[in-house]
Every structure is written in C-alpha cells, then in structure tokens.
Amino acid sequence: MNLSTTALSERTALILPGGGARAAYQVGVLKALAEHESSLAADPFPILCGTSAGAINAVALASREESFVDSCQWLENLWLNLQTDFVYRSDWTGITRNAWRLFLSLINSGIAVGRPVALLDNLPLKQLLRQKIDFSGIGRNIQSGKLNAVCVTAMNYTEGVSVSFYQGGPDNAEWQRWRRQGIPTPLELRHLLASTAIPTIFPPQRVGRNYYGDGALRQLTPISPALHLGAEKILIVSPTGHKRNYDKPFRRIHSPAFGQIIGHLLNSAFVDSLETDIELLEQMNKLLERIPDDIANQEGRLLKPIDIQVISPSEDIDAIADEYVQTLPRSIRTFLRILGGSSSDGGVNVASYLLFTRDFCQRLIDLGYKDGKDQMEDILSFLHS
C-alpha cells in the first residue's frame, strides 16, 4: 500500500502488550468499545500489534472477517471457554520431568539440544490456536482493505534481538535497528507461539533456523512496530500498568524467594519497556510541537507528534490473582508454593500469568469492561480527534 494515499483513519493502531492470562483484561476493554459501534468506524483499528498473549488477541482480531463487534464477541467467548488444560499440561509427571530438565540445563546446555526446555508443555495451546484461528483470514482482510497491517513480536534467542513479524503495511516497511528488526512474512501459528513463549515457563519456538521466545524480552521500544507500519494514532491497552499502593500496613521484610524474583523479572519485561517508551514518545511530541516544520522535515518526511492513549487496570491484578490461585491445578499450586512469591508477600504474583481459568479471566474481562466504560468518553474523543 502506498502510504501517501493512506487515509488518516487507516493510521490508527491498537497495541496489545503481553502478560499471560492478564491479557483477558484487554478483552474487557474491547468489549466496552464494541458497545459503541455507532460511534466507531467499521474497522476502528486497521493496524494491530501484539506481544505475548496480547499477540493472540491481535491476531485473532486480524483474522476474523466479520464486524468488529462480532469479532470482539468471538474473542470474549474464546477466553471464557479457556481452561488451564487448554493452554498447558499440568500433570505431575510432565511438570516434574520438565523441571528436572530445566534444572539440568543450567549446568549442561546439551540438555536443551533437540528439544527446548521449559517448565510447562504448551502443546495444548498450539492445538487450540490451530483449531480456533484461521491465519488465511489475515491475508483476505488486508486484500479487502478491512485491515492495513498486523504484527507480532518475538525475541530471537540465537541473535539476542527483538523481531517483529508483520503482514501488510506500507511498501518497504521492513526495518533494521539496534537490537530490533521488522520482517515481512505471512503470519503463521509458529510466529504466534514464538511470541507467547514466556521464558522458562513455555518452551522456545523454532522459526526458520532460530529459536524465539516471548516478545516482551528485549522489546526496548514496544511502540516502534506500530510507527513503522504507518500509525499516527495509537491506543495501548496494557494489562500490567496498575500502580501499586505503597501505603500498606507494616510487614516484615525478608530476603525475596526465587518466585518473587522471577515475578519481578516478568513484570520488568512486560511493563518497564512500555512505560519508558511511552514517556519517551510524550517527550518527543512536546519537542516536535516546538520546532518549525522545515526543521522537522527530514529526508522528505515530516516528523509529526503521535497521538497516544493508554488504558490500564484500575485494580492490582497481582492482588486479584491471590483470590483465584486455588483454581489452578494442584501441581501448579504446589510448584508455585515451593518457589514462593505472591503479591501478599510484597512480590509479583507469578500465578497471574498462568491463571487461564474461567473465573479469573471473567474477573479481568469485567475489570477491563468497567475501566473501558469509565474512560469511554476519553477513548472516543481520542479516536475521533
């Protein structure tokens, strides 16, 4: 597509970051937005960018050929029909064997040769996505003009770079920057599995010659792919953006358990880069507003401020996860208890990434719906500005 002829409405992007089961929150926000169909364009987000579990939501929307309202309804049904057994194996034998192989890989890299190591086997997720998502629909939607571009981001373990696999978008949109690149390709199941492979929890996915893991790793500039694909207006629905309340009763401080450390590492991957990139973009917008157009015009391209709107949970999802830990399989609960780490201990709840249960997903969808309704006036004003 020739970018110069692209209408402004075709430059609105939806960015869906990851967070495991937390991504159910995004479905609630989309549900609230879909209820205002009459106030929206037929296809309000021609550019879709997803990472990790957010990539599942992005690709699901990109592949559906019905209306935005019907697509959101289908996505909600998908999440509400989830069970942990539909995402990963939780039998004692499999977890024990995988945990042993994971431990051995720390002292002998040869253990990982031939079969990637991880705590959980996500073969059920692979089968579910193959059954539910028609990847050929992406091409048809791009050809019909319903969709401009979609991308999913994964981390190349071999080369240590963040790779955004994208389909559609402007001509010659492929990019190569420090530690990140964009590769045009018809999106397939393997790209989605690569983006959702949470480190140490789900096994890396092979794409071509290399192995890939969760896209949040080394994604230093999460907003960048949308900009490369032509976005000038960006709505971000982050499932991990709630600010903690530090005015809590005194509790005994102790050395963090391994699970707490892993939880903070996951939050660092899923949250910190996005918040930093948003701050940088806001600073650049302020700078561009203060310089003349002739200076902002670089190599024939006018640099312009990027409109951005962020929606994030109004409640602490870590704390919510504490209420639903008992709905996890006993094997997973036992392993998490051994690891330690929960929001009640001042840590980050690892369980919140694994709680693919109907009750937890329903709670997050309800929270996203509430937050979406509360902010709907601002969202619609942003989309129509």
Coordinates of C-alpha atoms in Angstrom, one line a residue:
M1 CA 0.0 0.0 0.0
N2 CA 1.2 3.5 -0.9
L3 CA 1.5 5.3 2.5
S4 CA 1.0 8.7 0.8
T5 CA -2.6 7.7 -0.2
T6 CA -3.5 6.2 3.2
A7 CA -6.3 7.9 4.9
L8 CA -5.9 9.2 8.4
S9 CA -8.4 6.6 9.7
E10 CA -6.2 3.9 8.3
R11 CA -3.3 5.1 10.6
T12 CA -4.9 4.2 13.9
A13 CA -3.1 1.4 15.7
L14 CA -4.1 -0.8 18.6
I15 CA -1.2 -2.1 20.7
L16 CA -1.8 -5.1 22.9
P17 CA 1.2 -5.9 25.2
G18 CA 1.6 -9.3 26.9
G19 CA 1.1 -10.7 30.3
G20 CA 0.0 -14.2 30.1
A21 CA -3.6 -14.7 31.5
R22 CA -3.6 -11.0 32.3
A23 CA -4.4 -10.3 28.7
A24 CA -8.0 -11.2 29.4
Y25 CA -8.2 -7.6 30.7
Q26 CA -7.8 -6.4 27.1
V27 CA -10.9 -8.3 26.0
G28 CA -13.0 -6.4 28.5
V29 CA -11.8 -3.1 27.2
L30 CA -12.6 -4.2 23.6
K31 CA -16.0 -5.4 24.7
A32 CA -16.8 -1.9 26.2
L33 CA -15.6 -0.3 23.0
A34 CA -17.6 -2.6 20.8
E35 CA -20.8 -1.5 22.6
H36 CA -20.2 2.0 21.0
E37 CA -20.3 0.6 17.5
S38 CA -22.3 3.5 16.2
S39 CA -19.6 5.9 17.3
L40 CA -16.8 4.0 15.6
A41 CA -15.5 3.4 12.1
A42 CA -16.4 0.0 10.7
D43 CA -12.9 -1.1 11.4
P44 CA -11.5 1.2 14.1
F45 CA -8.0 -0.3 14.3
P46 CA -6.5 -1.1 10.8
I47 CA -3.1 -1.6 12.4
L48 CA -2.8 -4.3 15.1
C49 CA 0.3 -5.0 17.1
G50 CA 0.5 -7.7 19.8
T51 CA 3.1 -9.2 22.0
S52 CA 3.0 -12.4 24.0
A53 CA -0.7 -13.2 25.0
G54 CA -1.6 -9.8 23.5
A55 CA -0.4 -11.2 20.2
I56 CA -3.2 -13.8 20.5
N57 CA -5.8 -11.1 20.8
A58 CA -4.3 -9.1 18.0
V59 CA -4.0 -12.0 15.5
A60 CA -7.5 -13.2 16.5
L61 CA -9.0 -9.8 15.6
A62 CA -6.9 -9.6 12.4
S63 CA -8.1 -13.0 11.2
R64 CA -11.8 -12.5 11.8
E65 CA -13.7 -11.4 8.7
E66 CA -16.9 -10.3 10.4
S67 CA -17.6 -7.0 12.1
F68 CA -15.6 -5.5 14.9
V69 CA -18.4 -6.2 17.3
D70 CA -18.8 -9.8 16.3
S71 CA -15.0 -10.3 16.4
C72 CA -14.9 -8.9 20.0
Q73 CA -17.7 -11.2 21.0
W74 CA -15.9 -14.2 19.5
L75 CA -12.7 -13.2 21.3
E76 CA -14.6 -13.0 24.7
N77 CA -16.1 -16.4 24.2
L78 CA -12.6 -17.8 23.4
W79 CA -11.3 -16.5 26.7
L80 CA -14.3 -17.6 28.8
N81 CA -14.1 -21.1 27.5
L82 CA -10.4 -21.4 28.5
Q83 CA -9.2 -24.0 31.0
T84 CA -5.6 -24.4 32.1
D85 CA -5.5 -27.8 30.3
F86 CA -6.3 -26.0 27.1
V87 CA -3.1 -24.0 27.5
Y88 CA -0.5 -26.2 29.1
R89 CA -0.2 -29.7 30.6
S90 CA -0.4 -29.8 34.4
D91 CA 0.1 -33.5 35.2
W92 CA 2.7 -34.2 37.9
T93 CA 4.8 -36.5 35.7
G94 CA 5.2 -33.9 32.9
I95 CA 5.9 -31.0 35.3
T96 CA 8.4 -33.0 37.4
R97 CA 10.2 -34.2 34.2
N98 CA 10.3 -30.7 32.7
A99 CA 11.5 -29.1 36.0
W100 CA 14.3 -31.6 36.2
R101 CA 15.4 -31.0 32.6
L102 CA 15.2 -27.2 33.2
F103 CA 17.5 -27.6 36.3
L104 CA 19.9 -29.8 34.3
S105 CA 20.1 -27.2 31.5
L106 CA 21.5 -24.7 34.0
I107 CA 24.7 -26.8 34.3
N108 CA 24.7 -28.6 30.9
S109 CA 23.5 -26.7 27.8
G110 CA 23.4 -30.0 25.9
I111 CA 20.2 -30.9 27.8
A112 CA 18.4 -28.4 25.6
V113 CA 19.7 -29.8 22.3
G114 CA 16.9 -31.4 20.2
R115 CA 14.0 -30.4 22.5
P116 CA 13.6 -27.0 24.1
V117 CA 13.4 -26.9 27.9
A118 CA 10.7 -25.2 29.9
L119 CA 8.6 -25.9 33.0
L120 CA 5.3 -26.4 31.2
D121 CA 4.4 -28.1 27.9
N122 CA 2.2 -25.7 25.9
L123 CA 1.2 -28.3 23.2
P124 CA -2.5 -27.8 24.2
L125 CA -2.2 -24.1 23.4
K126 CA -0.7 -25.0 20.0
Q127 CA -3.6 -27.3 19.3
L128 CA -6.2 -24.7 20.4
L129 CA -4.8 -21.9 18.3
R130 CA -4.5 -24.2 15.3
Q131 CA -8.2 -25.1 15.7
K132 CA -9.6 -21.6 16.5
I133 CA -7.6 -19.1 14.4
D134 CA -7.7 -19.1 10.6
F135 CA -4.5 -17.3 9.7
S136 CA -5.5 -17.1 6.0
G137 CA -8.2 -14.7 7.1
I138 CA -5.4 -12.1 7.7
G139 CA -4.5 -12.0 4.0
R140 CA -8.1 -11.7 2.9
N141 CA -8.7 -8.9 5.3
I142 CA -5.7 -7.0 4.0
Q143 CA -6.7 -7.6 0.4
S144 CA -10.2 -6.3 1.1
G145 CA -9.0 -3.2 2.9
K146 CA -10.5 -4.2 6.2
L147 CA -7.0 -4.4 7.7
N148 CA -3.9 -2.5 6.9
A149 CA -1.3 -4.4 8.9
V150 CA -0.8 -6.8 11.8
C151 CA 2.4 -7.7 13.6
V152 CA 3.6 -10.0 16.5
T153 CA 6.9 -9.5 18.2
A154 CA 9.2 -12.3 19.5
M155 CA 12.7 -12.4 20.9
N156 CA 15.4 -14.2 18.8
Y157 CA 17.3 -16.2 21.4
T158 CA 20.0 -17.1 18.9
E159 CA 20.9 -13.5 18.0
G160 CA 19.5 -11.7 21.0
V161 CA 17.3 -9.3 19.0
S162 CA 13.6 -8.3 19.1
V163 CA 11.9 -9.4 15.9
S164 CA 8.5 -8.1 14.7
F165 CA 6.9 -10.4 12.2
Y166 CA 4.4 -8.4 10.2
Q167 CA 1.9 -8.8 7.4
G168 CA 0.7 -5.9 5.3
G169 CA 1.6 -2.3 5.9
P170 CA 3.4 0.3 3.8
D171 CA 5.7 -0.6 0.9
N172 CA 9.3 -1.2 2.1
A173 CA 8.3 -1.1 5.7
E174 CA 11.0 -3.6 6.7
W175 CA 13.3 -2.1 9.4
Q176 CA 16.6 -2.9 11.0
R177 CA 17.7 -1.0 14.1
W178 CA 19.9 -1.8 17.1
R179 CA 18.6 -5.0 18.7
R180 CA 15.3 -4.9 16.8
Q181 CA 14.1 -5.6 13.3
G182 CA 10.9 -6.0 11.3
I183 CA 10.5 -8.9 9.0
P184 CA 7.6 -9.1 6.5
T185 CA 6.0 -12.5 6.3
P186 CA 2.6 -14.2 6.1
L187 CA 1.9 -14.8 9.8
E188 CA 1.5 -18.4 10.9
L189 CA 1.0 -20.4 14.0
R190 CA 4.7 -20.7 14.7
H191 CA 5.1 -16.9 14.9
L192 CA 2.3 -16.7 17.5
L193 CA 3.7 -19.5 19.6
A194 CA 7.1 -17.8 19.5
S195 CA 5.6 -14.5 20.8
T196 CA 3.8 -16.3 23.6
A197 CA 6.7 -18.4 24.9
I198 CA 7.1 -16.9 28.4
P199 CA 10.8 -17.5 29.3
T200 CA 11.4 -20.7 31.4
I201 CA 7.7 -21.4 31.6
F202 CA 6.9 -22.2 27.9
P203 CA 9.4 -23.7 25.5
P204 CA 11.0 -21.6 22.8
Q205 CA 9.6 -21.9 19.3
R206 CA 11.7 -22.5 16.2
V207 CA 11.1 -20.2 13.3
G208 CA 13.5 -20.9 10.4
R209 CA 16.9 -21.6 11.8
N210 CA 16.5 -19.8 15.1
Y211 CA 14.6 -20.2 18.3
Y212 CA 12.3 -17.5 19.6
G213 CA 10.7 -16.7 23.0
D214 CA 8.3 -14.2 24.5
G215 CA 8.3 -10.9 22.6
A216 CA 8.4 -8.8 25.7
L217 CA 12.0 -9.8 26.2
R218 CA 14.4 -7.2 24.7
Q219 CA 11.5 -5.2 23.3
L220 CA 13.1 -1.9 24.1
T221 CA 10.7 0.1 22.1
P222 CA 7.2 -1.6 22.1
I223 CA 5.6 1.3 20.2
S224 CA 8.1 1.3 17.4
P225 CA 6.5 -1.5 15.2
A226 CA 3.2 0.4 15.0
L227 CA 5.1 3.5 13.9
H228 CA 7.0 1.6 11.2
L229 CA 3.6 0.2 10.0
G230 CA 2.3 3.8 9.5
A231 CA 0.5 4.6 12.7
E232 CA -0.1 8.2 13.6
K233 CA -2.6 7.5 16.4
I234 CA -2.1 4.7 19.0
L235 CA -4.3 3.2 21.6
I236 CA -2.5 0.9 24.1
V237 CA -4.4 -1.5 26.3
S238 CA -1.9 -2.7 28.9
P239 CA -2.9 -5.4 31.3
T240 CA 0.0 -4.7 33.7
G241 CA 0.0 -0.9 34.2
H242 CA -1.6 -0.5 37.6
K243 CA 0.5 1.5 40.1
R244 CA 0.9 -0.2 43.5
N245 CA -0.3 1.3 46.7
Y246 CA 2.7 1.7 48.9
D247 CA 0.7 3.0 51.9
K248 CA 0.2 -0.5 53.3
P249 CA 0.4 -1.8 56.9
F250 CA 3.9 -2.6 58.0
R251 CA 5.1 -6.1 57.2
R252 CA 8.3 -7.9 57.9
I253 CA 10.9 -7.5 55.2
H254 CA 12.7 -10.6 54.3
S255 CA 15.0 -11.9 51.5
P256 CA 13.0 -12.5 48.3
A257 CA 12.1 -16.0 47.4
F258 CA 13.0 -17.3 43.9
G259 CA 9.4 -17.0 42.8
Q260 CA 9.3 -13.3 43.8
I261 CA 12.5 -12.7 41.8
I262 CA 11.0 -14.5 38.7
G263 CA 7.8 -12.4 39.1
H264 CA 9.7 -9.1 39.2
L265 CA 11.7 -10.2 36.1
L266 CA 8.5 -11.0 34.3
N267 CA 7.0 -7.6 35.2
S268 CA 10.2 -5.9 34.2
A269 CA 9.9 -7.5 30.7
F270 CA 6.2 -6.8 30.3
V271 CA 5.9 -3.3 31.9
D272 CA 9.1 -1.3 32.2
S273 CA 10.0 -1.0 28.5
L274 CA 6.5 0.0 27.6
E275 CA 6.3 2.7 30.3
T276 CA 9.7 4.0 29.3
D277 CA 8.8 4.1 25.6
I278 CA 5.5 6.0 26.4
E279 CA 7.5 8.6 28.4
L280 CA 10.0 9.0 25.5
L281 CA 7.2 9.4 22.9
E282 CA 5.5 12.0 25.1
Q283 CA 8.8 13.9 25.4
M284 CA 9.3 13.7 21.6
N285 CA 5.8 15.0 21.0
K286 CA 6.5 18.0 23.2
L287 CA 9.7 18.7 21.3
L288 CA 8.2 18.4 17.9
E289 CA 5.4 20.9 18.8
R290 CA 8.1 23.5 19.5
I291 CA 10.2 23.2 16.3
P292 CA 9.4 24.6 12.8
D293 CA 8.1 22.2 10.1
D294 CA 11.2 22.9 7.9
I295 CA 13.4 21.6 10.7
A296 CA 11.1 18.7 11.4
N297 CA 11.1 17.7 7.7
Q298 CA 13.8 15.0 7.4
E299 CA 14.6 13.5 4.1
G300 CA 11.2 14.4 2.6
R301 CA 9.3 13.1 5.6
L302 CA 7.6 15.4 8.0
L303 CA 8.1 14.4 11.6
K304 CA 4.8 14.8 13.5
P305 CA 3.6 14.2 17.0
I306 CA 2.0 10.8 17.6
D307 CA -1.3 10.8 19.4
I308 CA -1.4 8.2 22.2
Q309 CA -3.9 6.9 24.7
V310 CA -3.2 4.3 27.4
I311 CA -5.7 2.2 29.2
S312 CA -4.5 0.1 32.2
P313 CA -6.1 -1.7 35.1
S314 CA -7.6 0.4 37.9
E315 CA -7.0 -2.5 40.3
D316 CA -4.0 -4.5 41.2
I317 CA -4.1 -7.7 39.1
D318 CA -1.5 -9.4 41.4
A319 CA -3.8 -9.0 44.3
I320 CA -6.8 -10.3 42.3
A321 CA -4.7 -13.3 41.3
D322 CA -4.3 -14.2 45.0
E323 CA -8.1 -14.7 45.2
Y324 CA -8.0 -17.3 42.4
V325 CA -4.8 -19.3 43.0
Q326 CA -6.9 -22.2 44.3
T327 CA -8.5 -22.6 40.9
L328 CA -5.1 -23.7 39.5
P329 CA -4.3 -27.4 39.3
R330 CA -2.8 -28.7 42.5
S331 CA 0.5 -29.5 40.7
I332 CA 0.9 -25.8 39.7
R333 CA -0.1 -24.6 43.1
T334 CA 2.5 -26.8 44.7
F335 CA 5.2 -25.7 42.4
L336 CA 4.4 -22.0 43.0
R337 CA 4.3 -22.5 46.7
I338 CA 7.8 -24.1 46.6
L339 CA 9.0 -21.2 44.5
G340 CA 7.5 -18.6 46.8
G341 CA 6.3 -15.1 45.7
S342 CA 2.9 -13.6 45.9
S343 CA 1.6 -10.0 46.0
S344 CA 0.7 -10.5 49.7
D345 CA 4.5 -11.0 50.3
G346 CA 5.3 -7.8 48.6
G347 CA 6.2 -9.6 45.4
V348 CA 4.7 -10.1 42.0
N349 CA 2.3 -12.9 41.6
V350 CA 3.6 -15.4 39.1
A351 CA 0.3 -17.2 39.2
S352 CA -1.3 -14.2 37.5
Y353 CA 0.5 -15.2 34.3
L354 CA -0.7 -18.8 34.5
L355 CA -4.3 -18.4 35.7
F356 CA -6.0 -19.4 32.4
T357 CA -9.2 -20.3 34.3
R358 CA -12.7 -19.1 33.5
D359 CA -13.3 -17.4 36.9
F360 CA -10.0 -15.4 36.7
C361 CA -10.5 -14.5 33.1
Q362 CA -14.1 -13.4 33.7
R363 CA -12.9 -11.2 36.6
L364 CA -10.3 -9.5 34.4
I365 CA -12.7 -9.1 31.5
D366 CA -15.2 -7.5 33.9
L367 CA -12.4 -5.1 35.1
G368 CA -11.4 -4.2 31.6
Y369 CA -15.1 -3.6 30.7
K370 CA -15.5 -1.4 33.7
D371 CA -12.3 0.6 33.0
G372 CA -13.3 0.9 29.4
K373 CA -16.8 2.2 30.2
D374 CA -15.3 4.7 32.8
Q375 CA -12.9 6.1 30.2
M376 CA -15.1 5.7 27.1
E377 CA -15.7 9.4 26.7
D378 CA -11.9 10.0 26.5
I379 CA -11.4 7.0 24.3
L380 CA -14.0 8.1 21.7
S381 CA -12.7 11.6 21.8
F382 CA -9.2 10.3 21.2
L383 CA -10.3 8.1 18.2
H384 CA -12.2 11.0 16.6
S385 CA -9.7 13.7 17.2

